[in-house]
Amino acid sequence: MECYRKIPVLIVDDRPENLTSLEAILNDMELDLVKAQSGNEALRLSLYTEFALVLLDVQMPEMDGFETAELMRTNPKTRELPIIFVTAGMKEENQIFRGYEAGAVDYLTKPIEPAILRGKVRVFCDLFNQRCELKRMHADLEKQNANLLESYEQLEEETTHRLRLAEELRNKEQMLLSQNRQAAMGEMIGNIAHQWRQPLNTLGFAIQQLMLFYELDELNKEVLEKNVSISMELIKHMSKTIDDFRNFFSPDKEKLEFRVTEVIASTLSFIEDSFKNQNIAIEVVAKDDPVIFGFQNEYGQVFLNILNNARDALMEQATEELKVTITIINEDNKAVVTISDNAGGIPEEIMDKIFDPYFTTKGPQQGTGIGLFMSKTIIEKNMGGRLSARNTVDGAEFRIEV
Amino acid sequence: MESPKPSISILVVEDEAITLEFLVTTLAKKYPNVTLYQALNGKTGLELFEVHTPYIVITDINMPGMSGGQMAGKIRAIKPDTKFIFLTGDTGKLSIEAAVGNGFKIEHYIDKPIDFWDLFFIIEKCIGEITHSTPLSVIDGNRVRHLD
């Protein structure tokens, strides 16, 4: 329903003079008066315009007012159209009844009292306006509802999207962690191999020597005791090595106080043979003996990871004096460990990428691109410290502050 | 068992003290007439070589400071016909040759863990080459890997 500034009212009478007189009475009421001179014309007009009211003359030739009203009631478009019958004064009850039965809402007899007509018309016009307003509000509400629904759906979609992203991130982090773990384990197995090769060789010597001395008739209790005792020492050492490796890779359950020098010494014990095999010297300069409250094994793994990177970089060097220097100091109440090598340093153009996940300068077989990313996460997120890198005169220097 | 000629001398270089001791005590018992020199690192090994110029050098490869290969390179510059027996962990033949340098081709190397009888076979082969005679003793030749 449209809302007009002028309210449309249909006036129906077969006599033009009656229409004119109705027009005169309603003239100043700001109405859009539409005139019809027959029931047919009234039906036709009412199909095109939504009237606030029809003033319908009862006595008309061909189709009288009641018939017109009945036909209006049968059409869904005009079923609700309010009708005031205007008649020349047949006040019989049955006539009135018949009028109401046809769906009329009111009934006026001629001579028409202008004030009454105007009063009734005003009621219907107000009703029309209210309905108009209601419809408009309803439409507004519906629009708002639609908007709300749309925003709700958008929100829901966004939430789903965000949840999915968060899930993906979690999965990715899990994957990174397990990849890092696997890479570290692989590295460790290599270190165990190095760590065991020497004692296995010596153990072999101790055993074979017994056979040889027996053959040379030189075997005596002294030799036997010495070789058995050395063999047992080697076996215990190898057994301890695998225990240390296992402990090193067991996840930290809680933050504990630990001495940095101790963690560094035990981590170095895992890799010293591997470094020796590559002719890399390790120098440790412990100026202080700082204590950290945090995750000991994770800290050790970060340290190990940086050492492994240094070793890989050094192995690509032609220099004879390959060296890694580790310094341990207390600085502004922080435990600072620096690991520097003489492998020529990190190219400046990749300096800001080295801590990114999946960034690696090693081949796909050697590098996962996770080590330094995880190291940064461990030091900065898990332990509230700082891990940074810079180039020195002849190599790279990593700095762990916790 | 025949004994090698008294003039034969061997330098043994190994950075792990107990391993070196086993090598030296074993070789001393096995070859009582051979003069043995021992060093715990490449630098000392080179110094001993300069003084005594032994015929045979048995050396570990991976040692801190000067590696076995680097030491061998310097020894060859002094005496090119020195016999080398390399005791290796994970180092391949090619990287040893590269470390020695100067077009060196490896003749004798034994993987760790080392079988003493492999070592004896090679030592005796070297002595045989030096003295232009056949190897002095071959114990259980089936256990020996032939390198050439």
CSV table of N, CA, C and O in Angstrom, one decimal, chain A residues 243-298:
chain,number,residue,atom,x,y,z
A,243,ASP,N,71.1,-42.7,27.8
A,243,ASP,CA,70.2,-42.2,28.9
A,243,ASP,C,70.1,-40.7,28.7
A,243,ASP,O,69.0,-40.1,28.8
A,244,ASP,N,71.3,-40.0,28.5
A,244,ASP,CA,71.3,-38.6,28.4
A,244,ASP,C,70.5,-38.1,27.2
A,244,ASP,O,69.8,-37.2,27.2
A,245,PHE,N,70.7,-38.8,26.1
A,245,PHE,CA,70.0,-38.5,24.9
A,245,PHE,C,68.5,-38.6,25.1
A,245,PHE,O,67.7,-37.7,24.7
A,246,ARG,N,68.1,-39.7,25.8
A,246,ARG,CA,66.6,-39.9,26.1
A,246,ARG,C,66.1,-38.8,27.0
A,246,ARG,O,65.0,-38.2,26.7
A,247,ASN,N,66.8,-38.4,28.0
A,247,ASN,CA,66.4,-37.4,29.0
A,247,ASN,C,66.3,-36.0,28.2
A,247,ASN,O,65.4,-35.3,28.5
A,248,PHE,N,67.3,-35.8,27.4
A,248,PHE,CA,67.3,-34.5,26.7
A,248,PHE,C,66.1,-34.3,25.8
A,248,PHE,O,65.6,-33.2,25.7
A,249,PHE,N,65.5,-35.4,25.3
A,249,PHE,CA,64.4,-35.3,24.4
A,249,PHE,C,63.1,-35.5,25.1
A,249,PHE,O,62.0,-35.5,24.5
A,250,SER,N,63.1,-35.8,26.4
A,250,SER,CA,61.8,-35.9,27.1
A,250,SER,C,61.3,-34.5,27.3
A,250,SER,O,62.0,-33.6,27.7
A,251,PRO,N,59.9,-34.3,27.1
A,251,PRO,CA,59.4,-33.0,27.2
A,251,PRO,C,59.5,-32.4,28.6
A,251,PRO,O,59.3,-33.2,29.6
A,252,ASP,N,59.7,-31.1,28.7
A,252,ASP,CA,59.7,-30.5,30.0
A,252,ASP,C,58.3,-30.5,30.6
A,252,ASP,O,57.4,-30.1,29.9
A,253,LYS,N,58.2,-30.9,31.8
A,253,LYS,CA,56.8,-30.9,32.4
A,253,LYS,C,56.5,-29.5,33.0
A,253,LYS,O,55.4,-29.1,33.0
A,254,GLU,N,57.5,-28.9,33.7
A,254,GLU,CA,57.3,-27.7,34.3
A,254,GLU,C,58.5,-26.8,34.3
A,254,GLU,O,59.6,-27.3,34.0
A,255,LYS,N,58.3,-25.5,34.6
A,255,LYS,CA,59.5,-24.6,34.6
A,255,LYS,C,60.3,-25.0,35.9
A,255,LYS,O,59.7,-25.2,37.0
A,256,LEU,N,61.6,-25.0,35.7
A,256,LEU,CA,62.5,-25.3,36.8
A,256,LEU,C,63.6,-24.4,36.8
A,256,LEU,O,63.9,-23.8,35.8
A,257,GLU,N,64.3,-24.2,38.0
A,257,GLU,CA,65.5,-23.5,38.0
A,257,GLU,C,66.7,-24.3,37.5
A,257,GLU,O,66.8,-25.5,37.9
A,258,PHE,N,67.5,-23.8,36.6
A,258,PHE,CA,68.6,-24.6,36.1
A,258,PHE,C,69.8,-23.7,35.8
A,258,PHE,O,69.6,-22.5,35.5
A,259,ARG,N,71.0,-24.3,35.9
A,259,ARG,CA,72.2,-23.6,35.6
A,259,ARG,C,72.5,-23.6,34.1
A,259,ARG,O,72.5,-24.7,33.6
A,260,VAL,N,72.7,-22.5,33.6
A,260,VAL,CA,73.0,-22.4,32.1
A,260,VAL,C,74.2,-23.2,31.8
A,260,VAL,O,74.3,-24.0,30.8
A,261,THR,N,75.3,-23.1,32.6
A,261,THR,CA,76.5,-23.8,32.3
A,261,THR,C,76.3,-25.3,32.3
A,261,THR,O,76.9,-26.0,31.4
A,262,GLU,N,75.5,-25.8,33.1
A,262,GLU,CA,75.3,-27.2,33.2
A,262,GLU,C,74.6,-27.7,31.9
A,262,GLU,O,74.9,-28.8,31.3
A,263,VAL,N,73.5,-27.0,31.5
A,263,VAL,CA,72.8,-27.4,30.3
A,263,VAL,C,73.7,-27.4,29.1
A,263,VAL,O,73.7,-28.2,28.2
A,264,ILE,N,74.5,-26.3,29.1
A,264,ILE,CA,75.4,-26.2,27.9
A,264,ILE,C,76.4,-27.3,27.9
A,264,ILE,O,76.7,-27.9,26.9
A,265,ALA,N,77.0,-27.6,29.1
A,265,ALA,CA,78.0,-28.7,29.2
A,265,ALA,C,77.3,-30.0,28.7
A,265,ALA,O,78.0,-30.8,28.0
A,266,SER,N,76.1,-30.3,29.2
A,266,SER,CA,75.5,-31.6,28.8
A,266,SER,C,75.2,-31.6,27.3
A,266,SER,O,75.3,-32.7,26.7
A,267,THR,N,74.7,-30.5,26.8
A,267,THR,CA,74.4,-30.5,25.4
A,267,THR,C,75.7,-30.7,24.5
A,267,THR,O,75.7,-31.4,23.5
A,268,LEU,N,76.7,-30.0,25.0
A,268,LEU,CA,78.0,-30.1,24.3
A,268,LEU,C,78.5,-31.6,24.3
A,268,LEU,O,79.1,-32.0,23.3
A,269,SER,N,78.2,-32.3,25.4
A,269,SER,CA,78.7,-33.7,25.4
A,269,SER,C,78.0,-34.5,24.3
A,269,SER,O,78.6,-35.5,23.9
A,270,PHE,N,76.9,-34.1,23.9
A,270,PHE,CA,76.2,-34.9,22.8
A,270,PHE,C,76.9,-34.7,21.5
A,270,PHE,O,76.9,-35.6,20.6
A,271,ILE,N,77.4,-33.5,21.3
A,271,ILE,CA,77.8,-33.2,19.9
A,271,ILE,C,79.3,-33.1,19.8
A,271,ILE,O,79.9,-32.9,18.7
A,272,GLU,N,80.1,-33.2,20.9
A,272,GLU,CA,81.5,-32.9,20.8
A,272,GLU,C,82.2,-33.9,19.8
A,272,GLU,O,83.1,-33.5,19.1
A,273,ASP,N,81.8,-35.1,19.8
A,273,ASP,CA,82.4,-36.1,18.9
A,273,ASP,C,82.1,-35.7,17.4
A,273,ASP,O,83.0,-35.8,16.6
A,274,SER,N,80.9,-35.4,17.2
A,274,SER,CA,80.5,-35.0,15.9
A,274,SER,C,81.2,-33.8,15.4
A,274,SER,O,81.7,-33.7,14.3
A,275,PHE,N,81.5,-32.8,16.3
A,275,PHE,CA,82.2,-31.6,16.0
A,275,PHE,C,83.7,-32.0,15.7
A,275,PHE,O,84.3,-31.5,14.8
A,276,LYS,N,84.2,-32.9,16.6
A,276,LYS,CA,85.6,-33.3,16.5
A,276,LYS,C,85.8,-33.9,15.1
A,276,LYS,O,86.8,-33.7,14.4
A,277,ASN,N,84.8,-34.7,14.7
A,277,ASN,CA,84.9,-35.4,13.4
A,277,ASN,C,85.0,-34.4,12.3
A,277,ASN,O,85.5,-34.7,11.2
A,278,GLN,N,84.4,-33.3,12.5
A,278,GLN,CA,84.5,-32.3,11.4
A,278,GLN,C,85.6,-31.3,11.6
A,278,GLN,O,85.7,-30.2,11.0
A,279,ASN,N,86.5,-31.6,12.6
A,279,ASN,CA,87.6,-30.7,12.9
A,279,ASN,C,87.2,-29.3,13.4
A,279,ASN,O,87.8,-28.4,13.0
A,280,ILE,N,86.1,-29.3,14.1
A,280,ILE,CA,85.6,-28.0,14.6
A,280,ILE,C,85.9,-27.9,16.1
A,280,ILE,O,85.5,-28.8,16.9
A,281,ALA,N,86.7,-26.9,16.4
A,281,ALA,CA,87.0,-26.7,17.8
A,281,ALA,C,85.9,-25.9,18.5
A,281,ALA,O,85.3,-25.1,17.9
A,282,ILE,N,85.6,-26.3,19.8
A,282,ILE,CA,84.6,-25.6,20.6
A,282,ILE,C,85.3,-24.9,21.8
A,282,ILE,O,86.0,-25.6,22.5
A,283,GLU,N,85.0,-23.6,21.9
A,283,GLU,CA,85.6,-23.0,23.1
A,283,GLU,C,84.5,-22.4,23.9
A,283,GLU,O,83.5,-21.8,23.4
A,284,VAL,N,84.5,-22.7,25.2
A,284,VAL,CA,83.5,-22.2,26.1
A,284,VAL,C,84.1,-21.2,27.1
A,284,VAL,O,85.1,-21.5,27.7
A,285,VAL,N,83.5,-19.9,27.1
A,285,VAL,CA,84.0,-18.9,28.0
A,285,VAL,C,82.9,-18.6,28.9
A,285,VAL,O,81.9,-17.9,28.6
A,286,ALA,N,82.9,-19.2,30.1
A,286,ALA,CA,81.9,-18.9,31.1
A,286,ALA,C,82.4,-17.9,32.1
A,286,ALA,O,83.1,-18.1,33.0
A,287,LYS,N,81.9,-16.6,31.9
A,287,LYS,CA,82.3,-15.5,32.8
A,287,LYS,C,81.5,-15.5,34.0
A,287,LYS,O,81.9,-15.1,35.1
A,288,ASP,N,80.2,-15.9,33.9
A,288,ASP,CA,79.3,-16.0,35.0
A,288,ASP,C,78.7,-17.4,35.1
A,288,ASP,O,78.9,-18.2,34.2
A,289,ASP,N,77.9,-17.6,36.1
A,289,ASP,CA,77.2,-18.9,36.2
A,289,ASP,C,75.7,-18.7,36.5
A,289,ASP,O,75.2,-18.9,37.5
A,290,PRO,N,75.0,-18.1,35.4
A,290,PRO,CA,73.7,-17.7,35.6
A,290,PRO,C,72.7,-18.9,35.8
A,290,PRO,O,72.9,-20.0,35.3
A,291,VAL,N,71.6,-18.6,36.5
A,291,VAL,CA,70.5,-19.5,36.7
A,291,VAL,C,69.3,-19.0,36.0
A,291,VAL,O,68.9,-17.8,36.1
A,292,ILE,N,68.6,-19.9,35.3
A,292,ILE,CA,67.3,-19.6,34.6
A,292,ILE,C,66.2,-20.3,35.2
A,292,ILE,O,66.3,-21.5,35.6
A,293,PHE,N,65.0,-19.7,35.3
A,293,PHE,CA,63.8,-20.4,35.7
A,293,PHE,C,63.0,-20.6,34.4
A,293,PHE,O,62.5,-19.7,33.8
A,294,GLY,N,63.0,-21.9,33.9
A,294,GLY,CA,62.3,-22.1,32.7
A,294,GLY,C,62.3,-23.6,32.3
A,294,GLY,O,62.5,-24.4,33.2
A,295,PHE,N,62.2,-23.8,31.0
A,295,PHE,CA,62.2,-25.2,30.5
A,295,PHE,C,63.6,-25.6,30.1
A,295,PHE,O,64.1,-25.2,29.1
A,296,GLN,N,64.2,-26.5,30.9
A,296,GLN,CA,65.6,-26.8,30.7
A,296,GLN,C,65.9,-27.5,29.4
A,296,GLN,O,66.8,-27.1,28.7
A,297,ASN,N,65.1,-28.5,29.1
A,297,ASN,CA,65.4,-29.3,27.8
A,297,ASN,C,65.1,-28.5,26.6
A,297,ASN,O,65.9,-28.5,25.6
A,298,GLU,N,64.1,-27.7,26.6
A,298,GLU,CA,63.8,-26.8,25.5
A,298,GLU,C,64.9,-25.8,25.3
A,298,GLU,O,65.3,-25.6,24.1
